[in-house]
Short mmCIF file of C-alpha atoms in Angstrom, two decimals:
data_model
loop_
_atom_site.label_atom_id
_atom_site.label_comp_id
_atom_site.label_asym_id
_atom_site.label_seq_id
_atom_site.Cartn_x
_atom_site.Cartn_y
_atom_site.Cartn_z
CA MET A 13 15.43 0.04 -7.43
CA ILE A 14 12.10 0.09 -5.97
CA ILE A 15 11.03 1.33 -2.28
CA VAL A 16 8.24 -0.69 -0.79
CA THR A 17 6.90 0.84 2.46
CA GLY A 18 5.35 -1.88 4.84
CA GLY A 19 7.32 -4.45 2.84
CA ALA A 20 7.50 -6.69 5.88
CA LYS A 21 4.31 -8.07 6.13
CA GLY A 22 1.06 -8.93 4.40
CA ILE A 23 0.48 -7.12 1.18
CA GLY A 24 3.73 -5.51 1.28
CA GLU A 25 5.77 -8.46 1.67
CA GLY A 26 4.04 -10.05 -1.35
CA ILE A 27 4.84 -7.08 -3.46
CA ALA A 28 8.46 -6.93 -2.53
CA LYS A 29 8.78 -10.60 -3.09
CA VAL A 30 7.19 -10.40 -6.50
CA LEU A 31 9.23 -7.29 -7.60
CA ALA A 32 12.23 -9.07 -6.49
CA GLY A 33 11.49 -12.04 -8.51
CA GLU A 34 10.93 -9.87 -11.42
CA GLY A 35 14.55 -8.57 -11.20
CA ALA A 36 14.16 -5.39 -9.25
CA THR A 37 16.16 -4.35 -6.12
CA VAL A 38 13.83 -3.98 -3.59
CA VAL A 39 13.99 -1.76 -0.66
CA VAL A 40 11.83 -2.64 2.23
CA VAL A 41 11.02 0.18 4.64
CA GLY A 42 9.52 -0.57 8.13
CA ARG A 43 9.02 0.08 11.67
CA ASN A 44 10.42 -3.35 12.80
CA GLN A 45 14.00 -3.81 11.77
CA GLU A 46 13.63 -7.73 12.54
CA ASP A 47 10.73 -8.20 10.10
CA ASN A 48 12.39 -5.95 7.29
CA GLU A 49 15.58 -8.39 7.67
CA ARG A 50 13.71 -11.48 7.43
CA VAL A 51 12.06 -10.42 4.27
CA GLN A 52 15.31 -9.19 3.02
CA SER A 53 16.80 -12.50 3.71
CA ALA A 54 14.14 -14.52 2.15
CA ILE A 55 14.44 -12.20 -0.97
CA GLU A 56 18.24 -12.91 -1.26
CA ALA A 57 17.73 -16.71 -0.41
CA ALA A 58 15.51 -16.64 -3.65
CA GLY A 59 18.34 -15.20 -5.52
CA GLY A 60 17.10 -11.45 -5.44
CA ASN A 61 18.41 -8.42 -4.38
CA ALA A 62 16.99 -6.44 -1.39
CA PHE A 63 18.07 -3.86 1.08
CA CYS A 64 15.98 -2.62 4.21
CA VAL A 65 15.66 0.58 6.18
CA GLU A 66 14.01 0.96 9.40
CA ALA A 67 11.66 3.86 9.76
CA GLU A 68 8.54 4.74 11.70
CA LEU A 69 6.72 6.43 8.93
CA SER A 70 4.08 8.02 11.05
CA HIS A 71 6.93 10.56 12.25
CA PRO A 72 7.52 12.84 9.37
CA GLU A 73 11.22 13.25 10.05
CA ALA A 74 11.80 9.45 9.49
CA CYS A 75 10.31 9.86 5.82
CA GLU A 76 13.01 12.17 4.73
CA LYS A 77 15.91 10.07 6.72
CA ALA A 78 14.36 6.77 4.86
CA ILE A 79 15.00 8.34 1.66
CA LYS A 80 18.49 9.77 2.36
CA SER A 81 19.31 6.17 3.47
CA VAL A 82 18.18 4.59 0.02
CA ILE A 83 19.99 7.35 -1.87
CA GLU A 84 23.33 6.80 -0.05
CA LYS A 85 23.17 3.19 -0.76
CA PHE A 86 21.86 3.36 -4.38
CA SER A 87 21.95 6.85 -5.68
CA ARG A 88 18.91 6.28 -7.23
CA ILE A 89 15.29 5.61 -6.92
CA ASP A 90 13.34 4.07 -9.93
CA GLY A 91 9.85 3.24 -8.41
CA LEU A 92 7.86 4.05 -5.12
CA VAL A 93 5.33 1.78 -3.69
CA ASN A 94 3.33 3.54 -1.05
CA ASN A 95 1.72 0.51 0.94
CA ALA A 96 2.32 0.88 4.87
CA GLY A 97 -0.82 1.48 7.05
CA VAL A 98 -3.43 -0.10 9.48
CA ASN A 99 -7.04 0.08 9.72
CA ASP A 100 -7.08 1.11 13.15
CA GLY A 101 -11.01 1.57 13.96
CA VAL A 102 -11.10 5.44 14.94
CA GLY A 103 -14.85 6.05 14.22
CA LEU A 104 -16.83 9.17 14.33
CA GLU A 105 -18.67 8.31 17.57
CA SER A 106 -15.52 6.19 19.09
CA GLY A 107 -12.89 8.66 17.91
CA ASN A 108 -11.52 12.12 18.61
CA TYR A 109 -9.00 14.75 17.53
CA GLU A 110 -6.05 12.95 18.59
CA ARG A 111 -6.69 9.74 17.53
CA PHE A 112 -8.02 10.91 14.41
CA MET A 113 -4.76 12.81 13.38
CA GLU A 114 -2.64 10.18 14.77
CA SER A 115 -4.32 7.95 12.18
CA ILE A 116 -3.89 10.35 9.54
CA HIS A 117 -0.09 10.26 10.03
CA LYS A 118 -0.01 6.67 10.12
CA ASN A 119 -2.02 6.17 6.85
CA LEU A 120 -1.63 9.29 4.58
CA VAL A 121 1.03 11.72 5.51
CA HIS A 122 3.79 9.67 4.82
CA TYR A 123 2.64 8.84 1.21
CA TYR A 124 2.83 12.57 0.45
CA LEU A 125 6.17 12.87 2.35
CA LEU A 126 7.91 9.96 0.83
CA ALA A 127 6.69 10.84 -2.69
CA HIS A 128 8.04 14.49 -2.01
CA PHE A 129 11.54 13.52 -0.79
CA ALA A 130 11.70 10.73 -3.46
CA LEU A 131 10.72 13.01 -6.48
CA PRO A 132 14.13 14.42 -7.42
CA TYR A 133 15.25 10.96 -8.01
CA LEU A 134 12.14 10.03 -9.92
CA LYS A 135 12.40 12.98 -12.26
CA ILE A 136 15.79 11.41 -13.13
CA SER A 137 14.95 8.21 -13.72
CA LYS A 138 11.42 8.77 -15.01
CA GLY A 139 10.13 6.32 -12.56
CA ALA A 140 6.56 5.52 -11.30
CA ILE A 141 4.71 5.70 -8.02
CA VAL A 142 2.09 3.15 -6.86
CA ASN A 143 -0.17 3.72 -4.02
CA ILE A 144 -2.18 1.11 -2.21
CA SER A 145 -5.40 2.11 -1.17
CA SER A 146 -8.72 0.51 0.20
CA LYS A 147 -12.25 0.04 -0.77
CA THR A 148 -13.29 2.01 2.35
CA ALA A 149 -12.66 5.41 0.47
CA GLU A 150 -15.58 4.15 -1.84
CA THR A 151 -18.13 1.83 0.13
CA GLY A 152 -17.62 2.75 3.62
CA GLN A 153 -17.03 0.21 6.23
CA GLY A 154 -18.51 1.81 9.55
CA ASN A 155 -16.28 2.79 12.77
CA THR A 156 -13.41 3.63 10.44
CA SER A 157 -13.49 7.42 9.70
CA ALA A 158 -10.12 8.14 9.79
CA TYR A 159 -8.99 5.11 7.75
CA ALA A 160 -11.43 6.03 5.14
CA ALA A 161 -10.39 9.54 5.17
CA ALA A 162 -6.87 8.59 4.62
CA ASN A 163 -7.68 6.15 1.48
CA GLY A 164 -9.91 8.87 -0.01
CA GLY A 165 -6.68 10.98 0.36
CA ARG A 166 -4.78 8.36 -1.31
CA ASN A 167 -7.03 8.04 -4.27
CA ALA A 168 -7.17 11.99 -4.72
CA LEU A 169 -3.19 12.14 -4.45
CA THR A 170 -3.08 9.51 -7.20
CA ARG A 171 -4.70 11.57 -9.65
CA GLU A 172 -3.32 14.89 -8.57
CA TRP A 173 0.18 13.72 -8.75
CA ALA A 174 -0.59 12.05 -11.96
CA VAL A 175 -1.39 15.59 -13.48
CA GLU A 176 1.49 17.25 -11.56
CA LEU A 177 4.14 14.74 -12.78
CA LEU A 178 2.85 14.45 -16.35
CA LYS A 179 5.90 17.00 -17.17
CA TYR A 180 8.39 14.77 -15.92
CA GLY A 181 7.32 11.47 -17.49
CA ILE A 182 6.18 10.06 -14.15
CA ARG A 183 3.14 7.80 -14.08
CA VAL A 184 1.01 7.47 -10.87
CA ASN A 185 -1.60 4.85 -10.29
CA ALA A 186 -3.14 3.23 -7.12
CA VAL A 187 -4.21 -0.30 -6.48
CA ILE A 188 -7.47 -0.53 -4.63
CA VAL A 189 -7.46 -3.55 -2.28
CA ALA A 190 -10.93 -4.95 -0.91
CA GLU A 191 -10.55 -8.23 1.12
CA SER A 192 -7.02 -9.88 1.31
CA TRP A 193 -6.02 -12.46 3.68
CA THR A 194 -2.88 -10.68 5.58
CA PRO A 195 -1.61 -11.31 9.16
CA GLN A 196 -3.46 -7.96 10.17
CA TYR A 197 -6.62 -9.47 8.76
CA ALA A 198 -6.30 -12.80 10.48
CA THR A 199 -5.51 -10.74 13.90
CA TRP A 200 -8.79 -8.62 13.28
CA ILE A 201 -11.05 -11.62 12.46
CA LYS A 202 -10.09 -13.52 15.56
CA THR A 203 -11.39 -10.79 17.70
CA LEU A 204 -14.94 -11.83 16.57
CA THR A 205 -17.44 -14.04 18.26
CA ASP A 206 -17.57 -16.41 15.28
CA PRO A 207 -14.47 -15.97 13.14
CA ASP A 208 -15.16 -18.92 10.88
CA GLY A 209 -18.49 -17.88 10.26
CA LYS A 210 -17.68 -14.25 9.54
CA LEU A 211 -15.05 -15.57 7.34
CA LYS A 212 -17.65 -17.64 5.21
CA GLU A 213 -19.94 -14.62 5.12
CA ILE A 214 -17.51 -12.19 3.72
CA THR A 215 -15.82 -14.65 1.06
CA ALA A 216 -19.59 -15.53 -0.04
CA LYS A 217 -19.74 -11.89 -1.08
CA ILE A 218 -16.68 -11.80 -3.30
CA PRO A 219 -18.20 -12.66 -6.90
CA LEU A 220 -14.85 -14.12 -8.52
CA GLU A 221 -14.44 -17.48 -6.86
CA ASN A 222 -15.81 -16.66 -3.53
CA ARG A 223 -12.61 -16.14 -2.14
CA MET A 224 -10.10 -13.54 -0.96
CA THR A 225 -7.58 -11.63 -3.20
CA THR A 226 -4.00 -12.82 -2.36
CA PRO A 227 -1.06 -10.64 -1.72
CA VAL A 228 0.40 -11.99 -4.82
CA GLU A 229 -2.48 -11.05 -7.05
CA ILE A 230 -2.11 -7.39 -5.80
CA ALA A 231 1.58 -7.49 -6.41
CA ASN A 232 1.27 -8.79 -9.87
CA ALA A 233 -0.77 -5.48 -10.59
CA VAL A 234 1.86 -3.39 -8.84
CA ALA A 235 4.54 -5.02 -11.09
CA PHE A 236 2.46 -4.16 -14.05
CA LEU A 237 1.88 -0.59 -13.07
CA LEU A 238 5.75 -0.12 -12.48
CA SER A 239 6.73 -1.65 -15.35
CA GLU A 240 6.82 -0.40 -19.04
CA LYS A 241 4.11 -2.79 -20.14
CA SER A 242 1.93 -0.28 -18.45
CA SER A 243 3.78 2.66 -20.11
CA HIS A 244 0.74 4.82 -21.19
CA THR A 245 -1.29 4.12 -17.93
CA THR A 246 -1.32 7.00 -15.33
CA GLY A 247 -3.83 8.31 -12.89
CA GLN A 248 -5.98 5.02 -12.51
CA LEU A 249 -7.69 3.20 -9.73
CA ILE A 250 -7.04 -0.25 -10.09
CA HIS A 251 -9.41 -2.83 -8.26
CA VAL A 252 -7.81 -6.09 -7.65
CA ASP A 253 -10.67 -7.47 -5.60
CA GLY A 254 -12.69 -10.16 -7.51
CA GLY A 255 -15.30 -7.75 -8.46
CA TYR A 256 -15.88 -7.02 -4.52
CA VAL A 257 -16.77 -3.13 -5.09
CA HIS A 258 -18.12 -2.90 -8.59
CA LEU A 259 -19.99 -6.19 -9.45
CA ASP A 260 -23.70 -6.81 -8.53
CA ARG A 261 -24.05 -8.54 -5.34
CA ALA A 262 -26.49 -10.93 -6.56
CA LEU A 263 -23.39 -12.35 -8.53
CA ALA A 264 -21.90 -13.57 -5.62
CA ASN A 265 -24.34 -16.38 -4.98
CA ALA A 266 -24.77 -17.21 -8.51
#
């Protein structure tokens, strides 16, 4: 049984569906129950097993309640995928203390709390944790201080937990996302003066095939990191990004 936060849309939905297709029972945790149920129904219609829990994870008490709901239903947890979050544009110049801390709660605090509350059950199952993170922690983006800080925290916690949980046989890894086409991304690009032109500009800089990474491609990496096929992989930050972060920019136009 695998928990996927933010599993009702975008990358999280892709992860939930791929994991269910691999035979896992998936629990979709998200703020909008209608969206949660839509994904649950889609998984079940495809022959998979799913359950959903409504939770606003920026509220600490909701994180504990979500884990309790899962345990009441299944009595076990085999894996946790921390994915929920939003690039909310809280910059240094444009932000303030209140907005910065609100963003940290939206994007980082629940990663810690869900892992904390799930840990007693992961110790029993010797399960795995996968944290979804963003290139912004490594490359910067501009005008998104809080989101970049949150993702830096996600990366640091991935390696910290990998060390702390060695004694329990719990593996912890992260998948780092660069440019992936999601509903959230589509909404953002439409706010620009030349959406089509900007999209072409972005994809031209992605070295492998000059295209965005699909949610399914990210989900496939998550499935690998949760599975026994990655049985000796822990503390790793896996970039599934078509070479966007690390390859020479000159390659994009080669």
